[in-house]
Short mmCIF file of C-alpha atoms and ligand atoms in Angstrom, two decimals:
data_model
loop_
_atom_site.label_atom_id
_atom_site.label_comp_id
_atom_site.label_asym_id
_atom_site.label_seq_id
_atom_site.Cartn_x
_atom_site.Cartn_y
_atom_site.Cartn_z
CA MET A 30 138.18 85.81 67.81
CA SER A 31 134.61 85.16 68.91
CA HIS A 32 132.43 82.41 67.48
CA VAL A 33 129.29 83.74 69.14
CA PHE A 34 126.82 85.02 66.55
CA PRO A 35 126.09 88.52 67.87
CA ARG A 36 122.93 90.58 67.38
CA GLN A 37 124.82 93.41 65.68
CA ILE A 38 127.49 91.86 63.53
CA LYS A 39 129.10 95.22 62.71
CA SER A 40 129.41 96.25 66.34
CA PRO A 41 129.95 93.19 68.52
CA PRO A 42 129.25 93.81 72.23
CA PRO A 43 131.68 93.85 75.16
CA VAL A 44 131.83 90.84 77.46
CA ALA A 45 129.64 91.14 80.56
CA VAL A 46 131.41 89.48 83.47
CA THR A 47 129.49 90.29 86.58
CA GLY A 48 126.42 92.06 87.86
CA GLN A 49 125.49 93.45 91.25
CA GLY A 50 122.28 95.25 92.09
CA CYS A 51 121.43 97.77 89.39
CA TYR A 52 124.83 97.52 87.69
CA LEU A 53 126.52 95.30 85.12
CA VAL A 54 130.30 95.23 84.75
CA ASP A 55 132.19 94.36 81.57
CA ALA A 56 135.56 92.68 81.09
CA ALA A 57 137.31 96.07 81.04
CA GLY A 58 135.83 96.88 84.44
CA LYS A 59 133.37 99.47 83.12
CA ARG A 60 130.11 99.73 85.11
CA TYR A 61 126.74 100.25 83.44
CA PHE A 62 123.52 101.23 85.16
CA ASP A 63 120.92 98.75 83.90
CA GLY A 64 118.19 101.26 83.16
CA SER A 65 116.17 98.92 81.00
CA GLY A 66 116.84 95.57 82.67
CA GLY A 67 118.18 94.56 79.25
CA ALA A 68 114.72 94.49 77.68
CA ALA A 69 112.58 94.79 80.83
CA VAL A 70 113.94 91.54 82.25
CA SER A 71 116.13 92.16 85.31
CA CYS A 72 113.43 93.44 87.66
CA LEU A 73 115.33 92.44 90.82
CA GLY A 74 118.67 93.67 89.58
CA HIS A 75 121.67 91.39 89.36
CA GLY A 76 123.20 88.95 91.85
CA ASP A 77 120.20 88.72 94.17
CA PRO A 78 121.38 86.18 96.79
CA GLU A 79 117.92 84.76 97.49
CA ILE A 80 117.21 83.96 93.86
CA VAL A 81 120.72 82.59 93.33
CA ALA A 82 120.25 80.32 96.36
CA ALA A 83 116.84 79.12 95.14
CA VAL A 84 118.29 78.20 91.74
CA GLN A 85 121.30 76.46 93.31
CA ALA A 86 119.09 74.48 95.70
CA GLN A 87 116.82 73.34 92.88
CA VAL A 88 119.68 72.27 90.63
CA GLU A 89 121.07 70.17 93.46
CA LYS A 90 117.70 68.61 94.24
CA LEU A 91 116.31 68.13 90.75
CA ALA A 92 117.51 70.16 87.77
CA PHE A 93 115.11 68.74 85.20
CA ALA A 94 112.31 66.25 84.78
CA HIS A 95 110.44 66.09 81.46
CA THR A 96 106.80 67.18 81.68
CA GLY A 97 105.83 64.22 79.50
CA PHE A 98 106.46 62.16 82.63
CA PHE A 99 106.35 64.40 85.68
CA THR A 100 105.22 67.64 87.20
CA SER A 101 107.55 69.16 89.81
CA GLU A 102 107.36 70.87 93.19
CA PRO A 103 108.52 74.30 91.97
CA ALA A 104 106.14 74.22 88.98
CA GLU A 105 103.21 73.37 91.26
CA ALA A 106 104.13 76.03 93.81
CA LEU A 107 104.67 78.74 91.19
CA ALA A 108 101.40 77.94 89.43
CA ASP A 109 99.54 78.11 92.77
CA LEU A 110 101.14 81.44 93.59
CA LEU A 111 100.41 82.98 90.18
CA ILE A 112 96.81 81.79 90.20
CA SER A 113 96.28 83.08 93.74
CA LYS A 114 97.09 86.57 92.42
CA ALA A 115 95.80 86.35 88.85
CA PRO A 116 92.85 88.48 87.70
CA GLY A 117 89.44 87.23 86.66
CA SER A 118 88.95 83.52 86.21
CA LEU A 119 92.47 82.63 85.11
CA ASP A 120 93.00 79.25 86.72
CA TRP A 121 95.68 77.24 84.91
CA VAL A 122 99.31 77.91 84.08
CA TYR A 123 101.29 76.51 81.17
CA PHE A 124 105.00 77.16 81.68
CA VAL A 125 107.30 77.88 78.75
CA SER A 126 110.81 79.27 78.34
CA GLY A 127 110.19 82.82 77.12
CA GLY A 128 107.82 85.39 75.68
CA SER A 129 107.54 84.14 72.10
CA GLU A 130 106.78 80.65 73.35
CA ALA A 131 104.06 82.09 75.57
CA THR A 132 102.32 83.98 72.75
CA GLU A 133 102.65 81.03 70.35
CA ALA A 134 101.10 78.72 72.94
CA ALA A 135 98.33 81.26 73.57
CA MET A 136 97.34 81.43 69.92
CA LYS A 137 97.37 77.66 69.52
CA LEU A 138 95.39 77.12 72.70
CA ALA A 139 92.81 79.68 71.55
CA ARG A 140 92.42 77.88 68.23
CA GLN A 141 92.18 74.43 69.85
CA TYR A 142 89.58 75.71 72.33
CA HIS A 143 87.28 76.77 69.49
CA VAL A 144 87.88 73.53 67.60
CA GLU A 145 86.98 71.46 70.66
CA ARG A 146 83.85 73.45 71.35
CA GLY A 147 82.63 72.75 67.84
CA GLU A 148 83.62 75.95 66.03
CA PRO A 149 86.48 74.82 63.78
CA GLN A 150 85.66 77.56 61.26
CA ARG A 151 87.25 80.12 63.60
CA ARG A 152 90.61 80.81 62.02
CA HIS A 153 91.52 84.50 62.33
CA ILE A 154 93.67 86.15 64.97
CA ILE A 155 93.44 89.92 65.18
CA ALA A 156 96.23 91.93 66.79
CA ARG A 157 97.30 95.57 66.60
CA ARG A 158 99.56 97.67 64.46
CA GLN A 159 102.80 98.65 66.13
CA SER A 160 102.69 95.71 68.52
CA TYR A 161 105.35 93.13 69.30
CA HIS A 162 104.52 89.60 70.33
CA GLY A 163 107.81 87.84 69.68
CA ASN A 164 110.09 86.65 66.91
CA THR A 165 109.03 83.08 66.12
CA LEU A 166 106.98 82.93 62.95
CA GLY A 167 103.54 82.80 64.58
CA ALA A 168 104.36 85.51 67.09
CA LEU A 169 105.95 87.66 64.38
CA ALA A 170 102.85 87.26 62.22
CA ALA A 171 100.73 88.50 65.13
CA GLY A 172 103.01 91.47 65.72
CA GLY A 173 102.17 94.60 63.79
CA ASN A 174 105.57 96.24 63.46
CA GLN A 175 106.29 96.62 59.75
CA TRP A 176 110.06 96.77 60.02
CA ARG A 177 110.30 93.54 62.01
CA ARG A 178 107.92 91.75 59.65
CA ALA A 179 109.13 93.06 56.27
CA GLN A 180 111.68 90.52 55.04
CA PHE A 181 109.80 87.55 56.49
CA GLU A 182 106.40 88.65 55.17
CA PRO A 183 106.11 85.86 52.57
CA MET A 184 106.46 83.30 55.39
CA LEU A 185 103.99 84.89 57.80
CA ALA A 186 100.54 83.52 58.50
CA ASP A 187 97.65 85.82 57.59
CA MET A 188 96.79 87.74 60.74
CA ARG A 189 94.81 90.95 60.87
CA HIS A 190 95.84 94.22 62.47
CA VAL A 191 93.75 97.05 63.84
CA ALA A 192 94.78 100.34 65.42
CA ALA A 193 96.86 100.48 68.56
CA CYS A 194 95.66 102.78 71.33
CA TYR A 195 98.35 105.43 70.78
CA GLU A 196 96.94 108.68 72.07
CA TYR A 197 99.95 110.93 71.46
CA ALA A 198 100.06 110.29 67.72
CA GLU A 199 96.52 109.28 66.83
CA LYS A 200 94.06 111.27 68.95
CA ARG A 201 92.45 113.96 66.83
CA PRO A 202 92.52 117.63 67.84
CA GLY A 203 89.46 118.35 69.96
CA GLU A 204 88.74 114.66 70.61
CA SER A 205 88.61 113.57 74.26
CA SER A 206 90.89 110.76 75.41
CA TYR A 207 87.87 108.63 76.14
CA ASP A 208 86.30 109.19 72.72
CA TYR A 209 89.60 108.47 71.06
CA GLY A 210 89.85 105.14 72.91
CA GLN A 211 86.34 104.18 71.87
CA ARG A 212 87.15 105.03 68.27
CA ALA A 213 90.33 102.94 68.36
CA ALA A 214 88.44 100.01 69.93
CA GLN A 215 85.74 100.30 67.28
CA GLU A 216 88.29 99.19 64.69
CA LEU A 217 88.25 95.79 66.37
CA GLU A 218 84.51 95.41 66.07
CA ASP A 219 84.62 96.59 62.45
CA GLU A 220 87.31 94.03 61.64
CA ILE A 221 85.43 91.21 63.38
CA LEU A 222 82.29 92.08 61.42
CA ALA A 223 84.23 92.32 58.15
CA LEU A 224 85.83 88.91 58.66
CA GLY A 225 82.61 87.32 59.91
CA PRO A 226 82.21 87.09 63.68
CA ASP A 227 82.16 83.30 63.74
CA THR A 228 85.55 83.14 62.00
CA VAL A 229 87.57 85.01 64.63
CA ILE A 230 89.59 83.08 67.22
CA ALA A 231 91.07 85.81 69.38
CA PHE A 232 92.25 89.38 69.74
CA MET A 233 95.75 89.87 71.14
CA ALA A 234 97.16 93.08 72.65
CA GLU A 235 99.76 94.38 75.10
CA PRO A 236 98.11 96.35 77.94
CA VAL A 237 101.07 98.73 77.88
CA VAL A 238 102.91 98.57 74.56
CA GLY A 239 106.62 98.10 75.15
CA ALA A 240 109.34 97.56 72.56
CA THR A 241 107.57 98.94 69.51
CA LEU A 242 105.85 102.04 70.97
CA GLY A 243 107.80 102.84 74.13
CA ALA A 244 105.59 102.31 77.20
CA VAL A 245 102.24 103.37 75.81
CA PRO A 246 99.25 102.58 78.04
CA ALA A 247 95.74 102.65 76.60
CA VAL A 248 93.38 105.51 77.46
CA GLU A 249 90.65 104.96 80.01
CA GLY A 250 87.77 102.88 78.76
CA TYR A 251 89.60 101.36 75.80
CA PHE A 252 90.19 97.89 77.26
CA LYS A 253 86.72 97.78 78.84
CA ARG A 254 85.26 98.32 75.37
CA ILE A 255 87.65 95.73 73.89
CA ARG A 256 86.49 93.20 76.48
CA GLU A 257 82.83 93.92 75.61
CA ILE A 258 83.47 93.49 71.90
CA CYS A 259 85.28 90.19 72.44
CA ASP A 260 82.45 88.92 74.65
CA THR A 261 79.80 89.92 72.13
CA TYR A 262 81.34 87.80 69.39
CA GLY A 263 82.83 84.91 71.39
CA VAL A 264 86.33 86.11 70.55
CA LEU A 265 88.98 85.27 73.15
CA LEU A 266 90.98 88.13 74.63
CA ILE A 267 94.70 87.35 74.87
CA LEU A 268 96.71 89.92 76.82
CA ASP A 269 100.43 89.88 76.21
CA GLU A 270 102.09 91.02 79.44
CA VAL A 271 105.45 89.55 78.54
CA MET A 272 107.08 92.95 78.97
CA CYS A 273 104.63 94.98 81.05
CA GLY A 274 103.60 92.26 83.50
CA MET A 275 105.01 90.92 86.78
CA GLY A 276 105.02 94.22 88.61
CA ARG A 277 106.62 96.44 85.98
CA THR A 278 103.68 98.89 85.96
CA GLY A 279 103.15 98.79 89.73
CA HIS A 280 100.58 95.98 89.46
CA LEU A 281 101.59 92.34 89.45
CA PHE A 282 99.41 91.96 86.35
CA ALA A 283 99.28 95.07 84.14
CA CYS A 284 95.64 94.55 83.19
CA GLU A 285 94.59 95.19 86.82
CA ALA A 286 94.87 98.90 86.01
CA GLU A 287 92.30 98.49 83.23
CA GLY A 288 89.72 96.64 85.31
CA VAL A 289 89.54 93.85 82.74
CA ALA A 290 90.68 90.25 82.81
CA PRO A 291 91.69 88.27 79.73
CA ASP A 292 90.85 84.70 78.74
CA ILE A 293 94.53 84.01 78.19
CA LEU A 294 97.46 85.96 79.61
CA CYS A 295 101.13 85.74 78.64
CA ILE A 296 104.02 86.60 80.94
CA ALA A 297 107.81 86.10 80.76
CA LYS A 298 110.78 88.46 81.24
CA GLY A 299 110.23 89.71 84.82
CA LEU A 300 108.90 86.30 85.86
CA GLY A 301 112.40 84.88 85.87
CA ALA A 302 114.08 88.30 86.19
CA GLY A 303 116.91 86.93 84.06
CA TYR A 304 117.93 84.32 86.63
CA GLN A 305 116.38 81.65 84.43
CA PRO A 306 114.60 81.74 81.07
CA ILE A 307 110.91 81.26 81.85
CA GLY A 308 107.55 82.41 80.55
CA ALA A 309 104.00 81.31 81.15
CA MET A 310 100.57 81.30 79.62
CA LEU A 311 97.63 81.49 82.01
CA CYS A 312 94.15 80.48 80.87
CA THR A 313 90.66 80.35 82.32
CA GLY A 314 88.92 77.30 83.74
CA GLU A 315 86.47 77.53 80.82
CA ILE A 316 89.24 77.06 78.23
CA TYR A 317 90.99 74.36 80.22
CA GLY A 318 87.71 72.62 81.00
CA THR A 319 86.70 72.53 77.34
CA ILE A 320 89.91 70.74 76.41
CA ALA A 321 89.85 68.56 79.54
CA GLY A 322 86.31 67.49 78.67
CA GLY A 323 87.21 66.99 75.00
CA SER A 324 90.46 65.56 73.71
CA GLY A 325 92.07 65.91 77.14
CA PHE A 326 95.27 67.03 75.46
CA PHE A 327 96.62 70.43 74.39
CA GLN A 328 98.43 69.61 71.18
CA HIS A 329 101.53 71.58 71.93
CA GLY A 330 104.76 71.31 73.95
CA HIS A 331 108.49 71.91 74.01
CA THR A 332 111.24 69.96 75.71
CA TYR A 333 111.78 72.55 78.42
CA ILE A 334 108.21 73.50 79.35
CA GLY A 335 107.75 73.50 83.12
CA HIS A 336 111.52 73.31 83.66
CA PRO A 337 111.94 72.78 87.43
CA THR A 338 114.98 75.05 87.80
CA ALA A 339 113.32 77.82 85.80
CA CYS A 340 110.16 77.43 87.90
CA ALA A 341 112.22 77.57 91.12
CA ALA A 342 113.71 80.86 89.93
CA GLY A 343 110.26 82.19 88.99
CA LEU A 344 108.88 81.18 92.37
CA ALA A 345 111.70 82.93 94.21
CA VAL A 346 111.30 86.04 92.04
CA VAL A 347 107.54 86.39 92.50
CA ASN A 348 107.91 85.74 96.23
CA ALA A 349 110.61 88.42 96.40
CA ILE A 350 108.40 90.94 94.57
CA LEU A 351 105.56 90.26 97.01
CA ASP A 352 107.42 89.69 100.30
CA ARG A 353 109.68 92.72 99.86
CA ASP A 354 106.70 94.87 98.87
CA LEU A 355 108.51 95.89 95.71
CA LEU A 356 105.28 96.96 94.02
CA SER A 357 105.16 99.93 96.41
CA ASN A 358 108.68 100.87 95.39
CA VAL A 359 107.76 100.51 91.72
CA LYS A 360 104.95 103.00 92.28
CA THR A 361 106.99 105.44 94.41
CA GLN A 362 110.13 105.40 92.28
CA GLY A 363 108.04 105.20 89.12
CA ASP A 364 106.35 108.46 90.08
CA ALA A 365 109.72 109.94 91.01
CA LEU A 366 111.19 108.88 87.68
CA ALA A 367 108.21 110.32 85.79
CA ALA A 368 108.56 113.61 87.67
CA ALA A 369 112.32 113.76 87.08
CA LEU A 370 111.89 113.02 83.37
CA SER A 371 109.24 115.73 83.07
CA GLU A 372 111.36 118.23 84.91
CA ARG A 373 114.41 117.52 82.83
CA PHE A 374 112.90 116.86 79.41
CA GLY A 375 109.35 118.23 79.62
CA GLN A 376 110.32 121.35 77.68
CA HIS A 377 113.01 119.72 75.54
CA PRO A 378 112.51 120.78 71.91
CA HIS A 379 112.86 117.19 70.69
CA ILE A 380 111.00 115.25 73.38
CA GLY A 381 107.39 115.09 72.26
CA ASP A 382 105.91 112.80 74.88
CA ILE A 383 106.85 111.27 78.23
CA ARG A 384 104.62 108.35 79.20
CA GLY A 385 104.22 105.03 80.94
CA ARG A 386 103.32 103.48 84.26
CA GLY A 387 105.37 102.45 87.28
CA LEU A 388 108.96 101.68 86.32
CA PHE A 389 108.01 101.36 82.66
CA ARG A 390 108.57 104.76 81.05
CA GLY A 391 109.02 105.96 77.50
CA LEU A 392 110.12 109.17 75.84
CA GLU A 393 109.13 109.81 72.24
CA ILE A 394 111.70 111.79 70.29
CA VAL A 395 110.47 114.12 67.54
CA GLU A 396 112.06 116.55 65.14
CA ASP A 397 109.29 119.10 65.68
CA ARG A 398 107.44 119.23 68.98
CA GLU A 399 104.61 121.39 67.67
CA THR A 400 103.65 119.23 64.72
CA LYS A 401 104.93 115.99 66.38
CA ARG A 402 106.86 115.31 63.16
CA PRO A 403 109.37 112.49 63.73
CA PHE A 404 112.97 112.48 62.56
CA ASP A 405 113.75 110.79 59.27
CA ARG A 406 114.72 107.16 59.86
CA LYS A 407 118.03 107.87 58.13
CA ALA A 408 118.98 110.22 60.98
CA GLY A 409 119.36 107.03 63.03
CA ILE A 410 118.42 108.75 66.30
CA ALA A 411 117.57 105.63 68.30
CA PRO A 412 120.70 103.60 67.45
CA LYS A 413 122.89 106.64 68.07
CA LEU A 414 121.19 107.21 71.40
CA LYS A 415 121.69 103.61 72.45
CA LYS A 416 125.40 103.91 71.70
CA ALA A 417 125.81 107.30 73.40
CA ALA A 418 123.95 106.13 76.52
CA PHE A 419 126.01 102.93 76.69
CA GLU A 420 129.19 104.99 76.47
CA ALA A 421 127.85 107.17 79.28
CA GLY A 422 127.28 104.01 81.35
CA LEU A 423 123.52 103.71 80.92
CA ILE A 424 121.75 100.70 79.46
CA CYS A 425 118.44 101.86 77.99
CA TYR A 426 116.25 100.60 75.16
CA PRO A 427 115.85 103.05 72.26
CA MET A 428 113.99 101.90 69.16
CA GLN A 429 113.13 103.26 65.72
CA GLY A 430 109.87 102.94 63.85
CA THR A 431 107.66 104.22 66.66
CA ARG A 432 105.07 105.82 64.39
CA ASP A 433 104.57 103.32 61.63
CA GLY A 434 107.32 100.75 61.81
CA GLN A 435 109.66 103.02 59.85
CA SER A 436 109.79 106.58 61.14
CA GLY A 437 109.77 107.74 64.74
CA ASP A 438 112.09 107.10 67.67
CA HIS A 439 111.58 106.44 71.34
CA VAL A 440 113.58 105.33 74.32
CA LEU A 441 112.22 102.86 76.84
CA LEU A 442 113.29 102.81 80.49
CA ALA A 443 112.61 99.77 82.65
CA PRO A 444 115.00 99.84 85.62
CA PRO A 445 115.06 97.26 88.41
CA PHE A 446 112.33 97.47 91.07
CA ILE A 447 114.99 97.99 93.73
CA ILE A 448 116.05 101.49 92.63
CA GLY A 449 116.17 104.42 95.01
CA PRO A 450 116.08 108.20 94.45
CA GLU A 451 119.83 108.31 93.71
CA HIS A 452 119.26 105.98 90.76
CA VAL A 453 116.50 108.19 89.39
CA ASP A 454 119.08 111.00 89.26
CA GLU A 455 121.61 108.72 87.62
CA ILE A 456 119.16 107.63 84.91
CA THR A 457 118.01 111.14 84.04
CA GLY A 458 121.55 112.56 84.21
CA LYS A 459 123.08 109.93 81.94
CA LEU A 460 120.13 110.07 79.57
CA ALA A 461 120.53 113.86 79.35
CA THR A 462 124.22 113.42 78.48
CA ALA A 463 123.38 110.93 75.74
CA LEU A 464 120.49 112.97 74.31
CA ALA A 465 122.69 116.08 74.19
CA GLN A 466 125.20 114.21 72.06
CA VAL A 467 122.64 112.86 69.63
CA LEU A 468 119.99 115.53 69.20
CA PRO A 469 120.50 118.85 67.44
CA SER A 470 120.51 121.73 69.93
N1 PLP B 20 105.70 89.88 73.78
C1 PLP B 20 106.13 91.08 74.17
C2 PLP B 20 105.14 92.12 74.57
C3 PLP B 20 107.50 91.37 74.21
O1 PLP B 20 107.93 92.58 74.59
C4 PLP B 20 108.42 90.36 73.85
C5 PLP B 20 109.87 90.63 73.88
O2 PLP B 20 110.32 91.74 73.92
C6 PLP B 20 107.93 89.11 73.45
C7 PLP B 20 106.56 88.90 73.43
C8 PLP B 20 108.87 88.02 73.05
O3 PLP B 20 109.55 87.56 74.17
P1 PLP B 20 110.92 86.72 74.00
O4 PLP B 20 111.92 87.67 73.46
O5 PLP B 20 111.21 86.26 75.40
O6 PLP B 20 110.63 85.59 73.08
#
């Protein structure tokens, strides 16, 4: 009998024993194609010898040194590499152990920045409905997904939520994509004005919404307008690229596609590619300089921030993405995957939308394609699809609550950057098998 507390107590998972390339193998010898990298983590696939060697070498040399006393060679090298590629004036890197730690640190840094520059009255964070920023209490409070928040609501800090940029469901008939994006962005300005512009700390958003919407990029012009609004009112822009960053969309940083740069940027998942738990928060020289010239101390920290072994893995992963030119493959195979999904499911009566960028693709499942009406939550489409796909040997990431935190279903695909055309066929084929089992014909 297991003593490991599983995610799904009523259906405990099989034991994963080994992984090679795009596949994971369980204790019974069954192979699964890792079509979502777990949750957009395993961007290099499994068992990559270079990353394994980098981790082994670091453990032998220096596994850990507490950042209260030391920095380390891998942390310095990884920070230099990230900053050499980072957009805008991002100039400093604060390493953490995962996505929720990155978004928590971002919100605290944003608050401390305003305090140190003499605006302690700034106390509000604004985020978006249907977003996910992590599961710790601060990150959960920022997230706008009703289902994830519901039972913890009494414990959550007061954070405000404005519209997501979710064209498929929220663009009005006759409205252009551009106009829709401007209308969605306007909700931010309205909220800032309602709260009082000098009370707002930051606005936080995912450039491509992952877990809660299923690979939804913003329409053109939306993030440019968001950046303008933030600048007008001295509100910091925090971009959460925990899921969509580190090459997943075909850009090392997802916001490159929008032509905007944030004040604070969060990454995780693909940074360590699953070889080590690592995340990071990048901030501008202006934010860092304000604190350096003030208290000289960011009042934050965890035991494992800047963990040398995790940083060595991150360094090897980012170098692999760049040196092997994997971003080109993300674009090529991403286009191939998009085309294959459209060909196979473009006319499917229950697939309402196929979307995403690079190797970050989502399919929204609807009961009625014409009206875009979602299935009733009780139909349990997403959990059934996850099970059917897993049985068919495909790991993918279906989720319920797409529309409003309750109704709606989507499936997210985020395969490793190393896939070839044969894997595109495998993903679409296995997904078709699973969908056929779950959806009414
Ligand atoms: N932010 C985004 C956009 C995410 O997708 C996630 C995880 O899915 C997180 C934050 C939280 O990351 P973690 O699960 O590593 O704490």
